[in-house]
Coordinates of C-alpha atoms and ligand atoms in Angstrom, one line a residue:
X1412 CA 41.4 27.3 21.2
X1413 CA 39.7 24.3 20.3
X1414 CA 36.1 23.2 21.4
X1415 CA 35.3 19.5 22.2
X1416 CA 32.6 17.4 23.6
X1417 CA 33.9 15.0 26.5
X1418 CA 32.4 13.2 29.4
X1419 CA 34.2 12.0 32.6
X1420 CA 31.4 9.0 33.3
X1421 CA 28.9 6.8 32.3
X1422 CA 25.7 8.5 32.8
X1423 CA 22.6 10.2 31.0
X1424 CA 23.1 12.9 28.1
X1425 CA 23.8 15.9 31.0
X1426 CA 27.6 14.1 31.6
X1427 CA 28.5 15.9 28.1
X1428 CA 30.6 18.4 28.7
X1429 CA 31.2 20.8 26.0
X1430 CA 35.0 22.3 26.7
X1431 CA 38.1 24.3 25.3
X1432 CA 41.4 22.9 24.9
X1433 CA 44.0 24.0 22.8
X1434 CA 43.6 23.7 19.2
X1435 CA 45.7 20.2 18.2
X1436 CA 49.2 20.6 15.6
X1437 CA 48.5 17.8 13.1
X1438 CA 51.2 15.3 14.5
X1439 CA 53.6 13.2 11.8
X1440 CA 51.4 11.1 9.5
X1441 CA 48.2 12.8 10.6
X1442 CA 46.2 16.5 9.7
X1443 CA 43.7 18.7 11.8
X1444 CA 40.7 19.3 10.2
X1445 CA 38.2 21.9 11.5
X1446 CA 34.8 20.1 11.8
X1447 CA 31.6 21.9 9.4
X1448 CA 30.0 18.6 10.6
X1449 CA 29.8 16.2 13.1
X1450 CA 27.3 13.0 12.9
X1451 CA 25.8 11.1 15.9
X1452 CA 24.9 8.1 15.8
X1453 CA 23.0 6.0 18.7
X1454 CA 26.5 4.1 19.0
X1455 CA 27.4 7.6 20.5
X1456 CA 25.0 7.6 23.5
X1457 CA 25.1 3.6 23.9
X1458 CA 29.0 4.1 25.1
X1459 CA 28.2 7.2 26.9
X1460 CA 25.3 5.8 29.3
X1461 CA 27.7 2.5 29.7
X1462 CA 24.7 0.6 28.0
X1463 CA 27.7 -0.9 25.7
X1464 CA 30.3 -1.8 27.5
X1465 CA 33.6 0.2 27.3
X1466 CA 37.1 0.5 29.0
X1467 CA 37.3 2.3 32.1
X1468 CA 37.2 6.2 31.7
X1469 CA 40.8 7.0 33.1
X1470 CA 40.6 10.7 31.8
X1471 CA 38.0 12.6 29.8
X1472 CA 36.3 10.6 26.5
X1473 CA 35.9 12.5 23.4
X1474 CA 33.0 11.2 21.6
X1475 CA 32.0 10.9 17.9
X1476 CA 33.0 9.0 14.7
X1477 CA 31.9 10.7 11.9
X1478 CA 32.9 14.4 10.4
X1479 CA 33.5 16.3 7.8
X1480 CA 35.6 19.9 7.6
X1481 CA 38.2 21.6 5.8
X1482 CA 42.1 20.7 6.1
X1483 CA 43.9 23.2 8.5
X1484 CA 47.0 21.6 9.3
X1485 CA 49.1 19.2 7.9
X1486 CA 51.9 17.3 10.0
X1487 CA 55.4 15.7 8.3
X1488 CA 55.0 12.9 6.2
X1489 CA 51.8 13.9 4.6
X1490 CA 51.3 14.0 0.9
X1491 CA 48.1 13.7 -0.4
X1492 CA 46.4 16.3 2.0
X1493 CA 47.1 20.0 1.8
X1494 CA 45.9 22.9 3.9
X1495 CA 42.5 23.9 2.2
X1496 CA 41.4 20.5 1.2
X1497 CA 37.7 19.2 2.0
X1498 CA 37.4 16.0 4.0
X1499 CA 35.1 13.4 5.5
X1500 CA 36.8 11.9 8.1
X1501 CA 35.5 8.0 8.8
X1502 CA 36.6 6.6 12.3
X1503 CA 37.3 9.9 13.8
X1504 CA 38.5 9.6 17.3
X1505 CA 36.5 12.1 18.8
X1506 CA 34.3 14.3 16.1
X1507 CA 32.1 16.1 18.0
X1508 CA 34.1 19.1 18.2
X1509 CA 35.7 22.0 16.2
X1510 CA 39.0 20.4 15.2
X1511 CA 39.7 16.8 14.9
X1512 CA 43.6 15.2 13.9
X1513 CA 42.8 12.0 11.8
X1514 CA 45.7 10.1 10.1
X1515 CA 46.0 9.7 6.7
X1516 CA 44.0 6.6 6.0
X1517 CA 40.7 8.5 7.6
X1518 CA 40.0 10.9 5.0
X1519 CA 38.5 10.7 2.1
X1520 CA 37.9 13.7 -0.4
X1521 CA 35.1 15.5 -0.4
X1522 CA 33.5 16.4 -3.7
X1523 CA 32.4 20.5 -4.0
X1524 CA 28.4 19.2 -4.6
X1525 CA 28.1 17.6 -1.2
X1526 CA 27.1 19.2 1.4
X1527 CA 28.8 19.3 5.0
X1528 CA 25.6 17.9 6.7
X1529 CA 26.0 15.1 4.1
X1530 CA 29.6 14.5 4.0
X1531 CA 28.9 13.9 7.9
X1532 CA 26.0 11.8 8.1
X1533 CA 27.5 8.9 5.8
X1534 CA 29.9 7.7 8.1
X1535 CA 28.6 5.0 10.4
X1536 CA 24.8 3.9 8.6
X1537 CA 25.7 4.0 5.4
X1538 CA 29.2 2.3 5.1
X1539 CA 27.4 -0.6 7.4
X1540 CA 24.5 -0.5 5.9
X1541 CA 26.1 -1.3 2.5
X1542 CA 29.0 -3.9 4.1
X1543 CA 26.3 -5.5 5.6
X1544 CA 24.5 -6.3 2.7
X1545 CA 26.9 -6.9 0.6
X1546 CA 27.8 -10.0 3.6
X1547 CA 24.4 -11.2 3.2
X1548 CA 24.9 -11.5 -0.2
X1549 CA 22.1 -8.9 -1.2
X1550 CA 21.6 -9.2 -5.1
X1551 CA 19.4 -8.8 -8.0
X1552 CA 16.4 -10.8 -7.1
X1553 CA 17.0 -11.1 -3.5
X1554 CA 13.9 -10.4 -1.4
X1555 CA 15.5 -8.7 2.1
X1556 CA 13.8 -7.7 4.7
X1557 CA 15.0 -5.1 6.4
X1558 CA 13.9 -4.4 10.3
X1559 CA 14.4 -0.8 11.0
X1560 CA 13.9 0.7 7.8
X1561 CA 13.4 4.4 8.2
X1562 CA 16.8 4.7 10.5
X1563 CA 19.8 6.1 9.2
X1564 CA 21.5 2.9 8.4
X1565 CA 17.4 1.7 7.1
X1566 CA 17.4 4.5 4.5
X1567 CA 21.0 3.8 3.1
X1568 CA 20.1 -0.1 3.0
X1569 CA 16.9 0.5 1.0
X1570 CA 18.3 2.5 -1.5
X1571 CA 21.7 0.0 -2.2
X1572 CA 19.4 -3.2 -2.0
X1573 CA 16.8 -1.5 -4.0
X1574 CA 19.7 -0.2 -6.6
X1575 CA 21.5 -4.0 -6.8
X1576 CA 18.0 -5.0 -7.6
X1577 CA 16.4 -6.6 -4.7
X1578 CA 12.7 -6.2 -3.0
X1579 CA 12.9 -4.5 0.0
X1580 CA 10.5 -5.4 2.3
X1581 CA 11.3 -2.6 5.4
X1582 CA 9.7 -1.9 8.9
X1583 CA 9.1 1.4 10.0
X1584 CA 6.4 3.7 11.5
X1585 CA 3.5 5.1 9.5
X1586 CA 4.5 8.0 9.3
X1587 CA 7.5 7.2 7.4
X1588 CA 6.1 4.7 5.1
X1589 CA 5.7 7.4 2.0
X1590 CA 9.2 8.2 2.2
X1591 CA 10.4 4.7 2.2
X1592 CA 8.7 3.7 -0.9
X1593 CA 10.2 6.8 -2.2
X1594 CA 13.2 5.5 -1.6
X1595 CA 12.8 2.0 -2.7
X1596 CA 11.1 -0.2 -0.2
X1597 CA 7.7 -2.0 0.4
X1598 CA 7.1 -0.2 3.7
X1599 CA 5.4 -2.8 6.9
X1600 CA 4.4 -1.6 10.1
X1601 CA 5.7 -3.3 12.8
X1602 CA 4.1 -4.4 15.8
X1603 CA 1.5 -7.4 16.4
X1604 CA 0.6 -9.4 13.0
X1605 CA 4.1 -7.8 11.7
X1606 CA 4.7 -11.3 10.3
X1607 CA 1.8 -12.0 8.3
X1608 CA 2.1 -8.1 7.1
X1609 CA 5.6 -9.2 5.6
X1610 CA 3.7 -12.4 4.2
X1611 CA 1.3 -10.5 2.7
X1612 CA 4.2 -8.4 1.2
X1613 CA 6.3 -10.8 0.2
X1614 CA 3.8 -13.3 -0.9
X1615 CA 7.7 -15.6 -2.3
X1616 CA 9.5 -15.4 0.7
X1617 CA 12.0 -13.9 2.1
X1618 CA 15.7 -14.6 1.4
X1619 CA 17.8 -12.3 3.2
X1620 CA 17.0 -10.1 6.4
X1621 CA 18.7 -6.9 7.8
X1622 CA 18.1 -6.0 11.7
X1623 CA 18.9 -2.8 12.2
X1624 CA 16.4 -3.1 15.6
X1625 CA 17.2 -5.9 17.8
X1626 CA 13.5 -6.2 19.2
X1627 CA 12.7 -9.3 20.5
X1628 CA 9.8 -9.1 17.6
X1629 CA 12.2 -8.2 14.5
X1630 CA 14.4 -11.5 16.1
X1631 CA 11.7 -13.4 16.4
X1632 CA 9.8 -12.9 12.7
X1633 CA 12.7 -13.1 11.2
X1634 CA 13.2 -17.0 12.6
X1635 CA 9.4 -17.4 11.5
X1636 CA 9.7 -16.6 8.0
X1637 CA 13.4 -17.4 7.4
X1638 CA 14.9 -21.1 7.7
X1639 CA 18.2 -20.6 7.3
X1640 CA 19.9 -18.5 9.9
X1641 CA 22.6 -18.0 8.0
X1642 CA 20.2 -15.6 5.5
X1643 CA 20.2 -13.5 8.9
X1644 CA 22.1 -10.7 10.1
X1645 CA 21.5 -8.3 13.0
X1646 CA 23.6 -5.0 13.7
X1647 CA 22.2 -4.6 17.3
X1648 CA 22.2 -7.8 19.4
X1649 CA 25.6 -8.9 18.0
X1650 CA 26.1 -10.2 21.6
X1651 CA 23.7 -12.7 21.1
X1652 CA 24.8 -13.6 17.9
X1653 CA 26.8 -16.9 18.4
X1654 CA 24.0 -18.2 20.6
X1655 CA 20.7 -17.3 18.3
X1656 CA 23.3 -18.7 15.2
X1657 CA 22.7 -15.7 13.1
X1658 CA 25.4 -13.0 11.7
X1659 CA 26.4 -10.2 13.5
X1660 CA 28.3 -6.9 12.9
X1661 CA 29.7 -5.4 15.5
X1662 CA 26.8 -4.1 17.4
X1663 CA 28.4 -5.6 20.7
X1664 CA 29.7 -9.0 18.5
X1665 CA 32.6 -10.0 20.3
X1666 CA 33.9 -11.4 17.1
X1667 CA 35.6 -8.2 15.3
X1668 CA 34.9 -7.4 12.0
X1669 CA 37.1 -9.3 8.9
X1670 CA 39.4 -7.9 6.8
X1671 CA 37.3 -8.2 4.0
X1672 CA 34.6 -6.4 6.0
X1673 CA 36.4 -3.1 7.0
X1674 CA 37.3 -2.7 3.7
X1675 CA 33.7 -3.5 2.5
X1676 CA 32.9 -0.4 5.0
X1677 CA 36.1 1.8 3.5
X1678 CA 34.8 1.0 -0.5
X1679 CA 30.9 2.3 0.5
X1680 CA 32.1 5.9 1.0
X1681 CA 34.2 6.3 -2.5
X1682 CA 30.8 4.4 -4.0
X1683 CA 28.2 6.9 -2.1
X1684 CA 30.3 9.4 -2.9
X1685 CA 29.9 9.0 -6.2
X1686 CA 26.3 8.1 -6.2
X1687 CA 25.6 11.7 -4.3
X1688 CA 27.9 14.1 -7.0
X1689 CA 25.2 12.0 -9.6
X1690 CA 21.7 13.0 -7.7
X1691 CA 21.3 9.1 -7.6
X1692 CA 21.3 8.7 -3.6
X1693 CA 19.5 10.8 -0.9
X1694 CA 20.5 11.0 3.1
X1695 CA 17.7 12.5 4.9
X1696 CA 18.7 14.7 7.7
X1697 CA 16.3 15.2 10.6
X1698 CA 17.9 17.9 12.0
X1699 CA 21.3 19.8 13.1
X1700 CA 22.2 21.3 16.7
X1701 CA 25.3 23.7 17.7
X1702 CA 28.0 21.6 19.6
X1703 CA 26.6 23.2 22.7
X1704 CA 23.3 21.2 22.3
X1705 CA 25.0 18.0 22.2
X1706 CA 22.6 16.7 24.8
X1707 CA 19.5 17.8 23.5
X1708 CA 21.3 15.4 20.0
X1709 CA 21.6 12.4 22.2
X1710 CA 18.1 13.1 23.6
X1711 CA 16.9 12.6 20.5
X1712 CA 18.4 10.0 19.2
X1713 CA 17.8 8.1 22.3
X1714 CA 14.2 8.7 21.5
X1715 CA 14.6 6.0 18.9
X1716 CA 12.6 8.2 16.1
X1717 CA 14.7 10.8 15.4
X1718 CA 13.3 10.5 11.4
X1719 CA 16.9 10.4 9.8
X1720 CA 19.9 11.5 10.8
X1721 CA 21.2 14.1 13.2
X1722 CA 24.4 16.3 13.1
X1723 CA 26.0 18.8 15.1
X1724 CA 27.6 22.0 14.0
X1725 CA 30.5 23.2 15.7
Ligands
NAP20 N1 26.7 -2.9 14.2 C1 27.1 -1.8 13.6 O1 28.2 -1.6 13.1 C2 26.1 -0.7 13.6 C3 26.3 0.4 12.8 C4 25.3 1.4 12.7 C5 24.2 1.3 13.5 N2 24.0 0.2 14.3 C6 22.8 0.1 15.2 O2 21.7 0.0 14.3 C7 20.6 0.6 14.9 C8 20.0 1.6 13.9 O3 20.9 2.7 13.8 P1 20.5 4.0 13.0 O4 21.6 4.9 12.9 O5 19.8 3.7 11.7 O6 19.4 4.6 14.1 P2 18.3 5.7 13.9 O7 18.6 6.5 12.7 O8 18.3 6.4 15.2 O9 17.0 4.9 13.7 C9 16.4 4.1 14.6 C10 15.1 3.5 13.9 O10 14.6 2.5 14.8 C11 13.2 2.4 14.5 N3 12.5 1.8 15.6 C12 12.4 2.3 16.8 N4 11.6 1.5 17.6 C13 11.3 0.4 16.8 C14 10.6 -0.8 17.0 N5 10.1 -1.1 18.2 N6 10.5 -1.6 16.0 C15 11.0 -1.4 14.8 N7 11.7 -0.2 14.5 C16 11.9 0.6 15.5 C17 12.8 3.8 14.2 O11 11.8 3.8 13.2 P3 10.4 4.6 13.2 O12 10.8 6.0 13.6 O13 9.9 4.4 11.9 O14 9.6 4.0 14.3 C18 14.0 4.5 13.7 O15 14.0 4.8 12.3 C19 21.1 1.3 16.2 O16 20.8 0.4 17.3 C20 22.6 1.4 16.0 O17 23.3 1.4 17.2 C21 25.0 -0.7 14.4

């Protein structure tokens, strides 16, 4: 048998049910892999509360996007993958559970030096995080300002940018400040005066801004200190994108993402890949539940601090 996180309505983190089904065969074109990792990510518990709108739930939702696990079953048709082989799966459909069948074009090889936990958080932040700077046009000498700098997708941001050779001026907490500079970034708390902070900061300007927020505050310094909304680009209020005449990325953008963006968010996990085998790029994890503590995951998550990023293991 196979376990698997579901829910059968909209609701807080207590409609996740953890059940058993029987384990998937890896259909034509497709393998099973048996999760070491699952990521969540606050996309997660957005569609599960109904706070971003979905289809209908018709029969139970499997939830999840990111994993990692070893090949266990390979269906016809299939020749690059072989039973044995370790995977991160991008775009899972459903990877909160122990065994998850993902077509060909989801996998990606795993290298040896990288951990599960790893393998499963890059998913999600980091492939946007580095697709949505490359859209701004992040470069060497850029000044960016990034808005939600000690998140998942903050700490992947900071440490591209900072690698391409821009300033990264990113908000965050106290608390997390010392690791952001680690990492790269000129850390700014936000809150009241947050704009003359960044000033102070950034005493050239800023050229580029990342939201990885969507407070009304991040918006609203960004319009104060940038001219040109076209140097702005927001992840989270992507449904207010066309009318504030910034860019958006998903993040509830009715506008899908291009082409040339998906594969921008395909090419980040062959380059992060590589970056981790070298030592050159760090993913914080906050901390890992078993599968049955999904809830207490989302809880935390929801919490909007969760200090990087948070797995499950099945
Ligand atoms: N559009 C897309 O394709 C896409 C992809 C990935 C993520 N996202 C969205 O991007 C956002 C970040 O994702 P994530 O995975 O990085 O989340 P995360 O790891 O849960 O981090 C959330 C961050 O928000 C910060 N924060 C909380 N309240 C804040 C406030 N009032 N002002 C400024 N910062 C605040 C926290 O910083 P402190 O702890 O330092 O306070 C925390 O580090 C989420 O809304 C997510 O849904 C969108």
């Amino acid at each position: 048998m196979a376990t698997v996180v579901q829910y059968e309505r909209f609701g807080g983190p207590e409609v996740l049910e953890v059940v058993e089904v029987p384990t998937p065969d890896a259909p034509p074109g497709a393998v099973v892999v048996a999760v070491k990792a699952a990521g969540v990510n606050p996309i997660d518990a957005k569609l599960r509360s109904g706070a971003r709108a979905s289809s209908e739930i018709t029969e139970p939702r499997r939830v999840g996007s990111d994993a990692a696990g070893v090949v266990v079953d390979v269906g016809d048709r299939v020749s690059d993958w072989s039973i044995g082989d370790e995977v991160v799966v991008r775009n899972a459909d459903g990877a909160y559970a122990s065994h998850v069948v993902a077509r060909e074009d989801q996998l990606v090889r795993k290298p040896a030096s990288v951990s599960w936990e790893v393998a499963a958080a890059i998913g999600v932040p980091v492939s946007t995080a580095y697709q949505a700077l490359r859209s701004l046009g992040v470069t060497d000498g850029t000044t960016l300002l990034l808005h939600g700098g000690s998140g998942s997708v903050g700490r992947a941001a900071i440490q591209f940018a900072h690698r391409w050779g821009a300033t990264v001026i990113a908000t965050a907490a106290e608390n997390n400040h010392e690791r952001l500079r680690e990492l790269g970034a000129i850390p700014v708390a936000y809150g009241g005066g947050l704009a003359d902070r960044i000033r102070a900061a950034a005493p050239g300007g800023i050229d580029r801004v990342l939201d990885a927020v969507g407070t009304g505050e991040a918006l609203e310094t960004s319009f104060e200190l940038v001219a040109d909304r076209d140097h702005i680009g927001t992840l989270v209020v992507g449904a207010r994108a066309a009318e504030l005449g910034i860019h958006a990325w998903s993040g509830g953008n009715p506008v899908p993402l291009t082409a040339e963006e998906r594969r921008l968010r395909a090419e980040a996990y062959d380059v992060v890949l590589d970056l981790l085998e070298r030592g050159e790029f760090q993913i914080d994890i906050a901390r890992s539940f078993p599968l049955a503590e999904v809830a207490e995951a989302h809880r935390l998550v929801e919490g909007g601090h969760p200090g990087g990023k948070v797995l499950l293991i099945p």
